[in-house]
CSV table of C-alpha atoms and ligand atoms in Angstrom, one decimal:
chain,number,residue,atom,x,y,z
A,194,UNK,CA,93.3,95.8,82.6
A,195,UNK,CA,95.3,92.3,82.9
A,196,UNK,CA,93.5,89.3,84.7
A,197,UNK,CA,95.1,86.5,87.0
A,198,UNK,CA,94.5,82.8,86.3
A,199,UNK,CA,95.2,80.9,89.4
A,200,UNK,CA,94.8,77.2,89.8
A,201,UNK,CA,94.5,76.6,93.4
A,202,UNK,CA,95.7,74.2,95.7
A,203,UNK,CA,99.4,74.4,95.3
A,204,UNK,CA,101.7,74.2,98.4
A,205,UNK,CA,104.4,77.0,98.3
A,206,UNK,CA,107.9,76.4,99.0
A,207,UNK,CA,111.2,77.9,98.3
A,208,UNK,CA,113.0,81.5,98.8
A,209,UNK,CA,111.2,85.1,98.0
A,210,UNK,CA,112.8,88.5,98.2
A,211,UNK,CA,110.9,91.4,99.2
A,212,UNK,CA,111.4,94.4,97.4
A,213,UNK,CA,111.9,98.0,98.8
A,214,UNK,CA,109.1,99.5,100.4
A,215,UNK,CA,106.9,101.2,98.1
A,216,UNK,CA,105.3,103.6,100.8
A,217,UNK,CA,108.8,104.8,101.6
A,218,UNK,CA,109.9,105.2,97.9
A,219,UNK,CA,106.9,107.5,96.8
A,220,UNK,CA,107.1,110.0,99.4
A,221,UNK,CA,111.1,110.1,98.6
A,222,UNK,CA,110.5,110.5,95.4
A,223,UNK,CA,108.6,113.4,96.3
A,224,UNK,CA,111.2,114.4,98.5
A,225,UNK,CA,114.0,114.7,95.6
A,226,UNK,CA,112.3,117.8,93.8
A,227,UNK,CA,114.0,119.6,97.2
A,228,UNK,CA,117.2,118.5,96.1
A,229,UNK,CA,119.8,120.3,94.3
A,230,UNK,CA,121.9,117.2,93.2
A,231,UNK,CA,121.4,113.8,91.6
A,232,UNK,CA,119.9,111.1,93.5
A,233,UNK,CA,120.6,107.4,92.9
A,234,UNK,CA,117.8,105.4,94.6
A,235,UNK,CA,118.9,101.4,94.7
A,236,UNK,CA,116.6,98.6,93.9
A,237,UNK,CA,113.6,100.3,92.9
A,238,UNK,CA,110.9,97.8,91.4
A,239,UNK,CA,109.0,99.5,88.6
A,240,UNK,CA,105.8,99.8,90.6
A,241,UNK,CA,103.4,101.3,88.4
A,242,UNK,CA,102.9,104.2,91.3
A,243,UNK,CA,106.8,104.6,91.2
A,244,UNK,CA,106.2,105.5,87.3
A,245,UNK,CA,103.7,107.8,87.9
A,246,UNK,CA,105.8,109.5,90.5
A,247,UNK,CA,108.6,109.8,87.9
A,248,UNK,CA,106.1,111.2,85.2
A,249,UNK,CA,105.4,114.0,87.6
A,250,UNK,CA,109.2,114.8,88.1
A,251,UNK,CA,109.6,114.5,84.6
A,252,UNK,CA,106.8,117.0,83.7
A,253,UNK,CA,108.4,119.4,86.4
A,254,UNK,CA,111.4,119.6,84.4
A,255,UNK,CA,113.2,117.0,86.3
A,256,UNK,CA,115.1,113.7,85.0
A,257,UNK,CA,114.5,110.5,86.0
A,258,UNK,CA,116.2,107.1,84.5
A,259,UNK,CA,116.2,103.5,85.8
A,260,UNK,CA,120.0,101.4,84.7
A,261,UNK,CA,121.2,98.3,86.1
A,262,UNK,CA,120.2,95.7,88.4
A,263,UNK,CA,118.2,92.8,87.8
A,264,UNK,CA,114.8,92.9,85.7
A,265,UNK,CA,112.9,93.4,88.9
A,266,UNK,CA,115.0,95.8,90.7
A,267,UNK,CA,116.9,98.9,89.0
A,268,UNK,CA,118.6,101.7,90.2
A,269,UNK,CA,116.5,104.8,89.6
A,270,UNK,CA,118.5,108.3,89.0
A,271,UNK,CA,116.8,111.3,89.7
A,272,UNK,CA,117.9,114.7,88.9
A,273,UNK,CA,115.5,117.9,90.1
A,274,UNK,CA,118.6,120.3,89.7
A,275,UNK,CA,116.4,122.2,86.9
A,276,UNK,CA,113.1,121.7,88.0
A,277,UNK,CA,111.0,124.8,86.4
A,278,UNK,CA,107.2,124.3,86.6
A,279,UNK,CA,105.4,124.0,90.0
A,280,UNK,CA,102.0,122.7,89.2
A,281,UNK,CA,100.9,119.1,89.0
A,282,UNK,CA,97.9,118.6,86.8
A,283,UNK,CA,94.9,116.4,87.1
A,284,UNK,CA,95.6,114.1,84.5
A,285,UNK,CA,99.0,113.2,86.3
A,286,UNK,CA,97.9,113.6,89.9
A,287,UNK,CA,94.6,111.5,89.5
A,288,UNK,CA,96.2,108.0,89.2
A,289,UNK,CA,98.5,108.0,92.2
A,290,UNK,CA,97.5,109.0,96.0
A,291,UNK,CA,101.2,110.0,96.4
A,292,UNK,CA,101.1,113.0,94.1
A,293,UNK,CA,99.9,114.9,97.1
A,294,UNK,CA,103.1,114.5,98.7
A,295,UNK,CA,104.6,116.8,95.9
A,296,UNK,CA,102.8,119.6,97.6
A,297,UNK,CA,105.1,120.0,100.4
A,298,UNK,CA,108.5,119.4,98.2
A,299,UNK,CA,107.2,122.0,95.5
A,300,UNK,CA,106.0,124.4,97.6
A,301,UNK,CA,109.4,124.0,99.8
A,302,UNK,CA,111.8,124.4,96.5
A,303,UNK,CA,109.5,126.8,94.2
A,304,UNK,CA,107.8,128.7,96.9
A,305,UNK,CA,104.6,128.3,94.8
A,306,UNK,CA,102.6,125.3,94.0
A,307,UNK,CA,99.4,124.4,92.3
A,308,UNK,CA,98.9,120.4,92.7
A,309,UNK,CA,95.6,118.8,91.6
A,310,UNK,CA,93.9,116.7,94.4
A,311,UNK,CA,95.3,113.2,94.2
A,312,UNK,CA,93.5,109.9,93.1
A,313,UNK,CA,94.6,106.6,94.5
A,314,UNK,CA,92.8,103.7,95.3
A,315,UNK,CA,89.2,103.8,96.0
A,316,UNK,CA,88.9,102.9,100.0
A,317,UNK,CA,87.2,105.7,101.5
A,318,UNK,CA,87.1,109.6,101.4
A,319,UNK,CA,91.0,110.4,102.0
A,320,UNK,CA,90.5,114.2,102.7
A,321,UNK,CA,94.0,116.0,102.8
A,322,UNK,CA,92.5,118.8,105.5
A,323,UNK,CA,95.4,117.9,108.0
A,324,UNK,CA,98.1,118.1,105.1
A,325,UNK,CA,96.6,121.7,104.5
A,326,UNK,CA,96.3,122.7,108.2
A,327,UNK,CA,100.0,121.9,108.5
A,328,UNK,CA,101.2,123.8,105.6
A,329,UNK,CA,99.3,126.8,106.9
A,330,UNK,CA,100.6,126.5,110.4
A,331,UNK,CA,104.4,126.9,108.5
A,332,UNK,CA,103.0,130.4,107.3
A,333,UNK,CA,101.6,129.3,103.9
A,334,UNK,CA,98.8,130.9,102.0
A,335,UNK,CA,96.6,127.8,100.8
A,336,UNK,CA,93.4,127.9,98.7
A,337,UNK,CA,91.6,124.9,97.8
A,338,UNK,CA,89.8,125.6,94.3
A,339,UNK,CA,88.2,123.6,91.4
A,340,UNK,CA,90.2,120.6,92.4
A,341,UNK,CA,93.5,122.1,92.9
A,342,UNK,CA,95.3,123.2,95.9
A,343,UNK,CA,97.1,126.6,95.1
A,344,UNK,CA,99.8,127.7,97.8
A,345,UNK,CA,102.2,130.5,98.4
A,346,UNK,CA,105.3,129.7,100.8
A,347,UNK,CA,106.8,133.1,100.4
A,348,UNK,CA,106.4,133.7,104.1
A,349,UNK,CA,107.3,130.1,104.9
A,350,UNK,CA,108.7,130.2,108.8
A,351,UNK,CA,109.2,127.4,111.1
A,352,UNK,CA,106.6,126.7,113.7
A,353,UNK,CA,105.5,124.1,115.9
A,354,UNK,CA,102.8,122.0,114.0
A,355,UNK,CA,100.0,119.8,116.0
A,356,UNK,CA,98.6,117.4,114.0
A,357,UNK,CA,95.0,116.3,114.9
A,358,UNK,CA,95.5,112.7,113.8
A,359,UNK,CA,98.9,111.5,112.8
A,360,UNK,CA,98.6,110.9,109.2
A,361,UNK,CA,101.0,109.4,107.3
A,362,UNK,CA,100.8,111.5,104.4
A,363,UNK,CA,100.3,114.6,106.3
A,364,UNK,CA,103.5,113.9,108.3
A,365,UNK,CA,105.5,113.3,105.1
A,366,UNK,CA,104.4,116.6,103.6
A,367,UNK,CA,105.1,119.0,106.6
A,368,UNK,CA,108.3,117.4,107.0
A,369,UNK,CA,109.5,118.1,103.4
A,370,UNK,CA,107.9,121.6,103.5
A,371,UNK,CA,110.0,122.3,107.0
A,372,UNK,CA,113.3,121.4,105.4
A,373,UNK,CA,113.7,124.6,103.9
A,374,UNK,CA,111.9,126.8,106.7
A,375,UNK,CA,114.2,129.1,108.8
A,376,UNK,CA,114.2,128.2,112.4
A,377,UNK,CA,113.0,124.8,113.8
A,378,UNK,CA,109.8,123.4,113.1
A,379,UNK,CA,108.4,120.4,115.4
A,380,UNK,CA,105.7,118.3,114.3
A,381,UNK,CA,103.6,117.0,117.7
A,382,UNK,CA,101.5,113.8,117.1
A,383,UNK,CA,103.2,112.9,113.9
A,384,UNK,CA,102.6,109.3,112.4
A,385,UNK,CA,105.4,107.0,113.4
A,386,UNK,CA,105.4,104.5,110.6
A,387,UNK,CA,109.1,103.3,109.4
A,388,UNK,CA,108.2,105.0,106.1
A,389,UNK,CA,108.5,108.3,108.2
A,390,UNK,CA,111.9,107.2,109.6
A,391,UNK,CA,113.2,106.3,106.3
A,392,UNK,CA,111.9,109.7,104.7
A,393,UNK,CA,113.9,111.3,107.6
A,394,UNK,CA,116.9,109.4,106.7
A,395,UNK,CA,116.8,109.9,103.1
A,396,UNK,CA,116.7,113.7,103.7
A,397,UNK,CA,119.3,113.6,105.9
A,398,UNK,CA,121.4,111.9,103.5
A,399,UNK,CA,121.0,114.9,101.6
A,400,UNK,CA,121.9,117.2,104.4
A,401,UNK,CA,118.5,118.0,105.9
A,402,UNK,CA,118.7,118.1,109.9
A,403,UNK,CA,115.5,116.2,111.1
A,404,UNK,CA,115.5,114.3,113.9
A,405,UNK,CA,112.7,112.2,116.5
A,406,UNK,CA,110.8,110.6,113.5
A,407,UNK,CA,109.5,107.4,114.8
A,408,UNK,CA,108.8,109.2,118.2
A,409,UNK,CA,106.3,111.4,119.7
A,410,UNK,CA,107.7,114.9,118.4
A,411,UNK,CA,109.8,115.2,114.9
A,412,UNK,CA,112.2,118.4,114.9
A,413,UNK,CA,113.4,119.5,111.8
A,414,UNK,CA,116.0,122.3,111.5
A,415,UNK,CA,115.8,124.5,108.3
A,416,UNK,CA,118.8,124.4,106.0
A,417,UNK,CA,119.4,126.4,102.8
A,418,UNK,CA,120.2,123.7,100.4
A,419,UNK,CA,120.0,119.8,99.9
A,420,UNK,CA,122.7,117.7,98.0
A,421,UNK,CA,122.7,114.5,96.0
A,422,UNK,CA,122.8,111.3,97.6
A,423,UNK,CA,122.8,107.4,97.1
A,424,UNK,CA,120.0,105.9,99.2
A,425,UNK,CA,118.5,102.4,99.8
A,426,UNK,CA,114.9,102.3,101.3
A,427,UNK,CA,113.3,99.9,104.0
A,428,UNK,CA,112.1,96.8,102.6
A,429,UNK,CA,108.4,96.8,101.9
A,430,UNK,CA,106.8,95.5,105.3
A,431,UNK,CA,103.2,95.2,103.5
A,432,UNK,CA,104.7,92.6,101.0
A,433,UNK,CA,106.7,90.7,103.4
A,434,UNK,CA,103.5,90.4,105.4
A,435,UNK,CA,101.6,89.3,102.4
A,436,UNK,CA,104.0,86.5,102.0
A,437,UNK,CA,104.0,85.9,105.7
A,438,UNK,CA,100.3,85.4,105.3
A,439,UNK,CA,100.5,83.4,102.1
A,440,UNK,CA,102.8,81.4,104.0
A,441,UNK,CA,100.5,80.9,106.7
A,442,UNK,CA,97.7,79.9,104.5
A,443,UNK,CA,99.7,77.4,102.2
A,444,UNK,CA,103.3,77.3,103.0
A,445,UNK,CA,105.4,74.2,103.1
A,446,UNK,CA,108.1,76.2,103.8
A,447,UNK,CA,108.7,80.0,102.4
A,448,UNK,CA,111.8,81.9,103.3
A,449,UNK,CA,111.0,85.4,103.0
A,450,UNK,CA,114.5,87.4,102.8
A,451,UNK,CA,114.8,91.1,103.0
A,452,UNK,CA,112.2,91.0,105.5
A,453,UNK,CA,112.4,93.0,108.6
A,454,UNK,CA,110.5,91.5,111.7
A,455,UNK,CA,110.4,94.5,113.8
A,456,UNK,CA,108.1,96.3,111.5
A,457,UNK,CA,105.5,93.4,111.4
A,458,UNK,CA,105.3,92.6,115.1
A,459,UNK,CA,101.5,93.0,115.1
A,460,UNK,CA,100.9,90.4,112.5
A,461,UNK,CA,103.3,88.1,113.5
A,462,UNK,CA,101.7,88.2,116.9
A,463,UNK,CA,98.1,87.5,115.3
A,464,UNK,CA,99.8,84.8,112.9
A,465,UNK,CA,101.2,82.8,115.7
A,466,UNK,CA,97.9,82.6,117.0
A,467,UNK,CA,97.1,80.4,113.8
A,468,UNK,CA,99.6,77.6,114.7
A,469,UNK,CA,101.6,78.3,111.8
A,470,UNK,CA,105.2,78.2,112.5
A,471,UNK,CA,107.0,81.3,112.0
A,472,UNK,CA,110.6,81.8,112.9
A,473,UNK,CA,112.2,85.4,112.5
A,474,UNK,CA,116.2,86.1,112.0
A,475,UNK,CA,117.7,89.5,111.5
A,476,UNK,CA,116.9,89.9,107.8
A,477,UNK,CA,114.7,86.8,107.0
A,478,UNK,CA,111.3,85.3,108.2
A,479,UNK,CA,110.6,81.8,107.6
A,480,UNK,CA,106.9,80.6,107.7
A,481,UNK,CA,105.2,76.6,107.6
A,482,UNK,CA,101.7,76.4,107.8
A,483,UNK,CA,100.0,74.6,110.5
A,484,UNK,CA,98.4,71.0,109.8
A,485,UNK,CA,95.1,72.8,110.6
A,486,UNK,CA,95.1,76.5,110.8
A,487,UNK,CA,93.2,77.8,113.3
A,488,UNK,CA,91.6,81.5,113.5
A,489,UNK,CA,93.8,84.5,114.6
A,490,UNK,CA,91.0,85.6,116.7
A,491,UNK,CA,90.5,89.4,116.4
A,492,UNK,CA,92.5,92.1,114.1
A,493,UNK,CA,91.8,95.8,114.6
A,494,UNK,CA,93.6,98.3,112.3
A,495,UNK,CA,95.3,100.9,113.7
A,496,UNK,CA,98.3,103.6,113.1
A,497,UNK,CA,101.8,101.9,113.5
A,498,UNK,CA,102.8,100.3,115.8
A,499,UNK,CA,99.2,99.0,115.6
A,500,UNK,CA,98.0,96.5,112.9
A,501,UNK,CA,98.3,97.9,109.3
A,502,UNK,CA,95.4,98.9,107.4
A,503,UNK,CA,97.0,97.3,104.2
A,504,UNK,CA,97.0,93.7,105.8
A,505,UNK,CA,93.4,93.9,107.2
A,506,UNK,CA,92.3,92.8,103.2
A,507,UNK,CA,94.8,89.8,103.3
A,508,UNK,CA,93.9,88.6,106.8
A,509,UNK,CA,90.0,88.2,105.9
A,510,UNK,CA,91.5,85.3,103.0
A,511,UNK,CA,93.5,84.0,105.8
A,512,UNK,CA,90.7,84.1,108.2
A,513,UNK,CA,88.4,82.4,105.5
A,514,UNK,CA,90.0,79.2,105.8
A,515,UNK,CA,91.1,79.2,109.5
A,516,UNK,CA,88.9,77.0,111.9
A,517,UNK,CA,86.3,79.0,113.9
A,518,UNK,CA,85.2,82.5,113.8
A,519,UNK,CA,87.6,85.5,113.4
A,520,UNK,CA,86.8,89.3,113.9
A,521,UNK,CA,88.2,92.1,111.5
A,522,UNK,CA,87.8,95.7,112.3
A,523,UNK,CA,88.8,98.5,110.1
A,524,UNK,CA,89.4,101.8,111.8
A,525,UNK,CA,91.2,104.0,109.3
A,526,UNK,CA,89.5,103.8,105.8
A,527,UNK,CA,85.6,103.7,105.4
A,528,UNK,CA,85.7,101.6,102.3
A,529,UNK,CA,88.1,99.2,102.5
A,530,UNK,CA,85.9,95.9,102.5
A,531,UNK,CA,85.1,95.9,99.1
A,532,UNK,CA,87.1,92.4,98.5
A,533,UNK,CA,84.4,91.1,100.9
A,534,UNK,CA,81.9,90.7,98.1
A,535,UNK,CA,84.4,88.8,95.7
A,536,UNK,CA,85.7,86.6,98.3
A,537,UNK,CA,82.1,85.6,99.3
A,538,UNK,CA,81.6,84.7,95.3
A,539,UNK,CA,84.3,82.1,96.2
A,540,UNK,CA,82.5,80.6,98.9
A,541,UNK,CA,83.6,82.3,102.2
A,542,UNK,CA,81.3,82.7,104.9
A,543,UNK,CA,81.5,86.6,105.8
A,544,UNK,CA,79.1,88.7,107.6
A,545,UNK,CA,79.8,92.6,107.4
A,546,UNK,CA,78.2,95.2,109.1
A,547,UNK,CA,79.3,98.7,110.6
A,548,UNK,CA,82.8,98.4,109.7
A,549,UNK,CA,83.2,95.0,111.5
A,550,UNK,CA,83.5,91.8,109.9
A,551,UNK,CA,82.8,88.4,111.3
A,552,UNK,CA,84.4,85.4,109.4
A,553,UNK,CA,83.7,81.8,109.7
A,554,UNK,CA,86.6,79.7,108.5
A,555,UNK,CA,85.7,77.1,106.1
A,556,UNK,CA,87.6,73.6,104.9
A,557,UNK,CA,87.2,74.7,101.4
A,558,UNK,CA,86.7,77.6,99.2
A,559,UNK,CA,86.4,77.4,95.6
A,560,UNK,CA,87.6,79.4,92.4
A,561,UNK,CA,85.3,82.0,91.0
A,562,UNK,CA,85.8,85.1,88.2
A,563,UNK,CA,86.4,88.2,90.6
A,564,UNK,CA,87.4,91.8,90.1
A,565,UNK,CA,90.3,93.3,92.2
A,566,UNK,CA,88.7,96.4,94.1
A,567,UNK,CA,91.9,98.1,95.0
A,568,UNK,CA,95.6,97.5,95.8
A,569,UNK,CA,95.3,95.4,98.9
A,570,UNK,CA,91.9,93.9,98.6
A,571,UNK,CA,93.3,92.3,95.1
A,572,UNK,CA,96.4,90.8,96.8
A,573,UNK,CA,93.6,89.4,99.2
A,574,UNK,CA,91.8,87.6,96.3
A,575,UNK,CA,95.3,86.2,95.3
A,576,UNK,CA,95.8,84.3,98.6
A,577,UNK,CA,92.4,83.4,98.2
A,578,UNK,CA,92.9,82.0,94.6
A,579,UNK,CA,95.7,80.1,95.7
A,580,UNK,CA,94.1,78.1,98.3
A,581,UNK,CA,90.6,77.7,96.1
A,582,UNK,CA,89.6,74.6,94.9
A,583,UNK,CA,89.5,75.0,91.1
A,584,UNK,CA,90.4,78.1,89.2
A,585,UNK,CA,90.2,81.6,90.1
A,586,UNK,CA,90.2,84.5,87.7
A,587,UNK,CA,90.9,88.1,89.2
A,588,UNK,CA,90.2,90.7,86.7
A,589,UNK,CA,91.5,94.4,87.1
A,590,UNK,CA,94.8,93.4,88.1
A,591,UNK,CA,96.1,96.7,87.4
A,592,UNK,CA,95.3,97.9,90.6
A,593,UNK,CA,97.4,94.9,92.3
A,594,UNK,CA,100.5,96.1,89.8
A,595,UNK,CA,100.5,99.4,91.7
A,596,UNK,CA,102.1,98.0,95.0
A,597,UNK,CA,103.6,94.3,93.9
A,598,UNK,CA,105.9,94.2,91.0
A,599,UNK,CA,105.2,91.0,89.1
A,600,UNK,CA,103.9,89.1,92.3
A,601,UNK,CA,103.0,86.1,89.7
A,602,UNK,CA,106.7,85.5,88.9
A,603,UNK,CA,107.5,85.4,92.5
A,604,UNK,CA,104.2,83.1,93.3
A,605,UNK,CA,105.5,80.9,90.4
A,606,UNK,CA,109.0,80.7,91.7
A,607,UNK,CA,107.6,79.4,94.9
A,608,UNK,CA,105.5,76.8,92.9
A,609,UNK,CA,101.8,78.3,92.4
A,610,UNK,CA,100.0,78.0,89.7
A,611,UNK,CA,99.5,81.7,88.4
A,612,UNK,CA,99.7,83.2,85.2
A,613,UNK,CA,99.1,87.1,83.9
A,614,UNK,CA,96.6,87.1,81.0
A,615,UNK,CA,97.1,90.4,79.2
A,616,UNK,CA,94.1,92.3,78.3
A,617,UNK,CA,94.4,92.2,74.6
A,618,UNK,CA,95.0,88.4,74.5
A,619,UNK,CA,91.6,88.2,76.7
A,620,UNK,CA,89.6,90.2,74.3
A,621,UNK,CA,91.1,88.1,71.5
A,622,UNK,CA,89.6,84.9,73.4
A,623,UNK,CA,86.2,86.8,73.4
A,624,UNK,CA,86.4,87.3,69.7
B,1419,UD1,C1,99.3,105.9,104.0
B,1419,UD1,C2,100.0,104.8,103.1
B,1419,UD1,C3,98.6,103.7,103.0
B,1419,UD1,C4,98.2,103.3,104.3
B,1419,UD1,C5,97.9,104.4,105.2
B,1419,UD1,C6,97.7,104.2,106.6
B,1419,UD1,C7,101.2,105.8,101.2
B,1419,UD1,C8,101.6,106.1,100.0
B,1419,UD1,N1,100.2,105.4,101.7
B,1419,UD1,O1,98.2,106.7,103.2
B,1419,UD1,O2,98.9,102.7,102.2
B,1419,UD1,O3,96.9,102.5,104.3
B,1419,UD1,O4,99.2,105.3,105.3
B,1419,UD1,O5,98.8,103.4,107.1
B,1419,UD1,O6,102.4,106.0,102.4
B,1419,UD1,N2,93.2,111.5,107.1
B,1419,UD1,C9,92.2,112.5,107.4
B,1419,UD1,N3,92.7,113.9,107.0
B,1419,UD1,C10,94.0,114.2,106.0
B,1419,UD1,C11,94.7,112.7,105.9
B,1419,UD1,C12,94.2,111.8,106.4
B,1419,UD1,O7,91.4,112.7,107.8
B,1419,UD1,O8,94.4,115.3,105.8
B,1419,UD1,C13,92.7,110.4,107.6
B,1419,UD1,C14,92.4,109.3,106.4
B,1419,UD1,O9,91.1,109.4,105.7
B,1419,UD1,C15,92.4,107.9,107.3
B,1419,UD1,C16,93.5,108.2,108.2
B,1419,UD1,O10,93.3,109.9,108.2
B,1419,UD1,O11,91.2,107.4,108.0
B,1419,UD1,C17,94.9,107.7,107.7
B,1419,UD1,O12,95.4,108.3,107.0
B,1419,UD1,P1,97.0,108.5,106.1
B,1419,UD1,O13,97.8,108.0,107.6
B,1419,UD1,O14,97.1,110.3,105.6
B,1419,UD1,O15,97.0,107.6,105.1
B,1419,UD1,P2,97.6,107.9,103.9
B,1419,UD1,O16,99.2,108.8,103.7
B,1419,UD1,O17,96.7,108.6,102.7
């Protein structure tokens, strides 16, 4: 995989535009499998996870193509009218967690599915028991064998589905499966993330009848068919949050465009404690760092609208350079602290035990050669590299590419000194 080479210590200034939300796009692409018509998704960045989902659609017999737009954001056309296959093999599922979303949509469309266990970032066990329990409650037979889920929806029927935990992925899978279930399905204790509301809005634009997303009960009235549509997803609250944290750490003034402050309320309340200056408008957020950063206090991850687990790692980089002690508690994924060891190589003062991190802020951290352990942990290392004294090399950045499209270009335009070193060139230098 490629690496980043960062010369730390530059202040960031200027405008940056947030892309369409990765975590909204991936289930929506899976949702296209249900649709008997052409879909145009506007402004889709070529995140590697998006490309992986397109490969799955093509394997099933659908068509995908990117056209128009800027070199970063293009429109993605998907045509699943001629879907013929109903299996997702391991070699396509293993590189992307969201491959599991195709279980609900393939099953809804084809009534039979064979889908491999998903891959994705190694941040914990990430079971799919809640997905499978929900699918069974809709009358489907499910067998979990040899790394594959075999499911039969010939007796698909609307029902009340009670989730034991408001899992984002399980809620999305069940919403998609229920679209063609005769009668009314109600999902109790669903996830409430903005990406769930976006999936509802997308499916409704194709003729589905879903209501209640974002609230305590989602109701889905079964329909016979979905038609094509044009759709633009919400902006990426995690990318926006990453730039907000960057602004708090080293922003002379960053204007973050296409950012929805409503989706980042918890982050905003924490950032204000650091004494950075933050101003929110309808579709942009402006952040300026404080003369002296102070600790945000405590962050405990929780389901939406709580503090997002995806921003926990970037917050640890902020804490590492904020005066005082900060506490981070990760409640959702048991192995989401792998970046901490890498931050310690950069001189950060962190103690981590039983899912709790105590971080003592330092005036200075320094560059080092580190490895991105996962997507958001990798983003945390980029942020640390921006403020570190000297040079930072981050290896394994293919994991960062999964959810930030060419973040080095955006940071360079803001004044950062960051370069991508392609894997082949690095090998040449070794010889
Ligand atoms: C999604 C996001 C991910 C984010 C996470 C939490 C996408 C593509 N990914 O992941 O970026 O970090 O939401 O906001 O949208 N769980 C079970 N059994 C299940 C399903 C989940 O025990 O069947 C547990 C998980 O182990 C975890 C918690 O529930 O502890 C949350 O997982 P979930 O909400 O399902 O996250 P994902 O959909 O995997």
